[in-house]
PDB file of C-alpha atoms in Angstrom:
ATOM      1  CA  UNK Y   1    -175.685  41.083  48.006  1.00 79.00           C
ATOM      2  CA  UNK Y   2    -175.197  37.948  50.010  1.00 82.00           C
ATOM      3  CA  UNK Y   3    -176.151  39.185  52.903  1.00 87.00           C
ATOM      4  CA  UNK Y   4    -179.378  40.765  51.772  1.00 84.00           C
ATOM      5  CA  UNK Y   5    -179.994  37.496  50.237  1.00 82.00           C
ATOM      6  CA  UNK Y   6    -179.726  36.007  53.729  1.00 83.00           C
ATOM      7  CA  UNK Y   7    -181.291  38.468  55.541  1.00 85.00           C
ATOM      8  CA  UNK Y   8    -184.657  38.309  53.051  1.00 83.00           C
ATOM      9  CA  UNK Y   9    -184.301  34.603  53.841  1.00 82.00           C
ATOM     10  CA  UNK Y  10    -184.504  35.328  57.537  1.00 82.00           C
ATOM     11  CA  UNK Y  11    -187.130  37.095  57.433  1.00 84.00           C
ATOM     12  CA  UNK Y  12    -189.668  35.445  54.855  1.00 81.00           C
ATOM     13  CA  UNK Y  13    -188.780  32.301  55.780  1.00 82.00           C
ATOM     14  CA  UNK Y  14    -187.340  31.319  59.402  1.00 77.00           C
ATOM     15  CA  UNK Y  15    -188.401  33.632  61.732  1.00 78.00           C
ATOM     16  CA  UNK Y  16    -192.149  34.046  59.970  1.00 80.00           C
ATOM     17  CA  UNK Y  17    -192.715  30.041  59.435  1.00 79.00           C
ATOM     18  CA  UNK Y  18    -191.660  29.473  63.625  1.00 71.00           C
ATOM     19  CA  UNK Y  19    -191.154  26.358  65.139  1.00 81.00           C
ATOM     20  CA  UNK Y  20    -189.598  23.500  62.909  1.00 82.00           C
ATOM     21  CA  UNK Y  21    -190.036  19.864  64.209  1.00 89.00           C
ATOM     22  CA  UNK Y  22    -187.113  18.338  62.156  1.00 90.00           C
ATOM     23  CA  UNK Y  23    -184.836  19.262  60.283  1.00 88.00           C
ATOM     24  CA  UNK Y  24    -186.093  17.151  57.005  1.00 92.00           C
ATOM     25  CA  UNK Y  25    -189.049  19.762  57.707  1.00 90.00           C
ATOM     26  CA  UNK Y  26    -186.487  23.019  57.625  1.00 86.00           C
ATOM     27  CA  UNK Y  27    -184.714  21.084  54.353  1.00 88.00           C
ATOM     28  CA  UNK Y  28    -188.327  20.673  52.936  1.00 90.00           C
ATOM     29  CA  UNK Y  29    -189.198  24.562  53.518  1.00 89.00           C
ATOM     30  CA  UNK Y  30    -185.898  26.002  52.434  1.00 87.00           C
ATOM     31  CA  UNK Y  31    -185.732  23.870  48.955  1.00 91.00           C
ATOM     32  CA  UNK Y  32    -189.445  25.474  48.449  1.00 90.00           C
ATOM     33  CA  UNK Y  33    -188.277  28.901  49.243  1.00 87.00           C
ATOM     34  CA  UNK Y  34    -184.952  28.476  46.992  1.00 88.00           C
ATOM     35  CA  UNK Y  35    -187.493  27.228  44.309  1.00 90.00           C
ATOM     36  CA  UNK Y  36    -189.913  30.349  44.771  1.00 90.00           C
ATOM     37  CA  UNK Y  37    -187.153  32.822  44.842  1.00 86.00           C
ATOM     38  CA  UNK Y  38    -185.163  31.772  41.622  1.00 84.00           C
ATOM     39  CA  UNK Y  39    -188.172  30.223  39.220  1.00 88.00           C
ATOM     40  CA  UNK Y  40    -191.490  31.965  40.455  1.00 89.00           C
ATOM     41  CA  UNK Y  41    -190.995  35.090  42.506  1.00 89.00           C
ATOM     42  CA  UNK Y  42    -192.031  38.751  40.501  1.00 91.00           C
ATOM     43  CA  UNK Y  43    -188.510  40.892  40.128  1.00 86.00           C
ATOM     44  CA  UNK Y  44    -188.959  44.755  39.632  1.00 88.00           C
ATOM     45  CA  UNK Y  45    -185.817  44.909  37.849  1.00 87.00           C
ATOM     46  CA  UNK Y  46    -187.491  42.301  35.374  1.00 87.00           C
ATOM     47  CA  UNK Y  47    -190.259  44.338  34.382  1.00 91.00           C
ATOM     48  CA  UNK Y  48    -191.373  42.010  37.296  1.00 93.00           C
ATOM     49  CA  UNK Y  49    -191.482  38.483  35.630  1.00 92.00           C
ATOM     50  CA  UNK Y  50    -190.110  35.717  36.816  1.00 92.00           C
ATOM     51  CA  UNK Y  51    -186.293  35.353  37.040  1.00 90.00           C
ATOM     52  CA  UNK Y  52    -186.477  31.473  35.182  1.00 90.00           C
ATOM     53  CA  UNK Y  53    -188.906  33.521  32.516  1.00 92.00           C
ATOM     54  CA  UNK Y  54    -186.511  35.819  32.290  1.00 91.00           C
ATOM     55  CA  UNK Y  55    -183.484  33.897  31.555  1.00 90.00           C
ATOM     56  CA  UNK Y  56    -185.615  31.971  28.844  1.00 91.00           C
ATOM     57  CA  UNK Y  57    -186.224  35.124  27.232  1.00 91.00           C
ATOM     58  CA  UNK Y  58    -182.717  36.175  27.481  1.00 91.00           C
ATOM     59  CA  UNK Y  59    -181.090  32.849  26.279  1.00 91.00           C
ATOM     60  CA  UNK Y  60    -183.798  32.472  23.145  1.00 89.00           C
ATOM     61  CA  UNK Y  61    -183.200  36.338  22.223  1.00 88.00           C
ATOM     62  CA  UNK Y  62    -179.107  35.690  21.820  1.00 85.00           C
ATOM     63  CA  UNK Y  63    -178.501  34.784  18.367  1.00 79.00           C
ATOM     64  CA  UNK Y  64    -176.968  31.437  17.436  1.00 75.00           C
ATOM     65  CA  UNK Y  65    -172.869  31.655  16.224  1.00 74.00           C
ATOM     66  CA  UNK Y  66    -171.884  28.760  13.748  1.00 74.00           C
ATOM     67  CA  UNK Y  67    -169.366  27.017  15.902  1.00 76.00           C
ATOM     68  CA  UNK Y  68    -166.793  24.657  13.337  1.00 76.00           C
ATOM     69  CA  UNK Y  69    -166.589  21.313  14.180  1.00 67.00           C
TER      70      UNK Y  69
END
């Protein structure tokens, strides 16, 4: 899975957005991508929402234990 992960990165992100000046420019791009690929990005095996929508649905559909104190 890692290296799919990588690979897709590759792809959709360093080889097709070229030439970096700086590296604060590559840091820049690759926090965006992270972003886009965890919160925003449409997943088939979602029912293609949003992996962050998602895990809100998933969290707020568990039901709440009474822990004791």
């Amino acid at each position: 899975m890692a290296e799919a992960l990588n690979g897709t990165f590759k792809a959709e992100l360093i080889e097709m957005q070229g030439l970096w000046k700086d590296v604060d420019q590559v840091e820049r791009a690759i926090f965006q991508w992270v972003t886009w690929h965890n919160e925003e990005r449409l997943h088939s095996a979602f029912d293609y929402i949003p992996p962050a929508e998602h895990e809100h649905d998933f969290w707020h559909g568990q039901k709440r234990v009474p822990q004791s104190a």
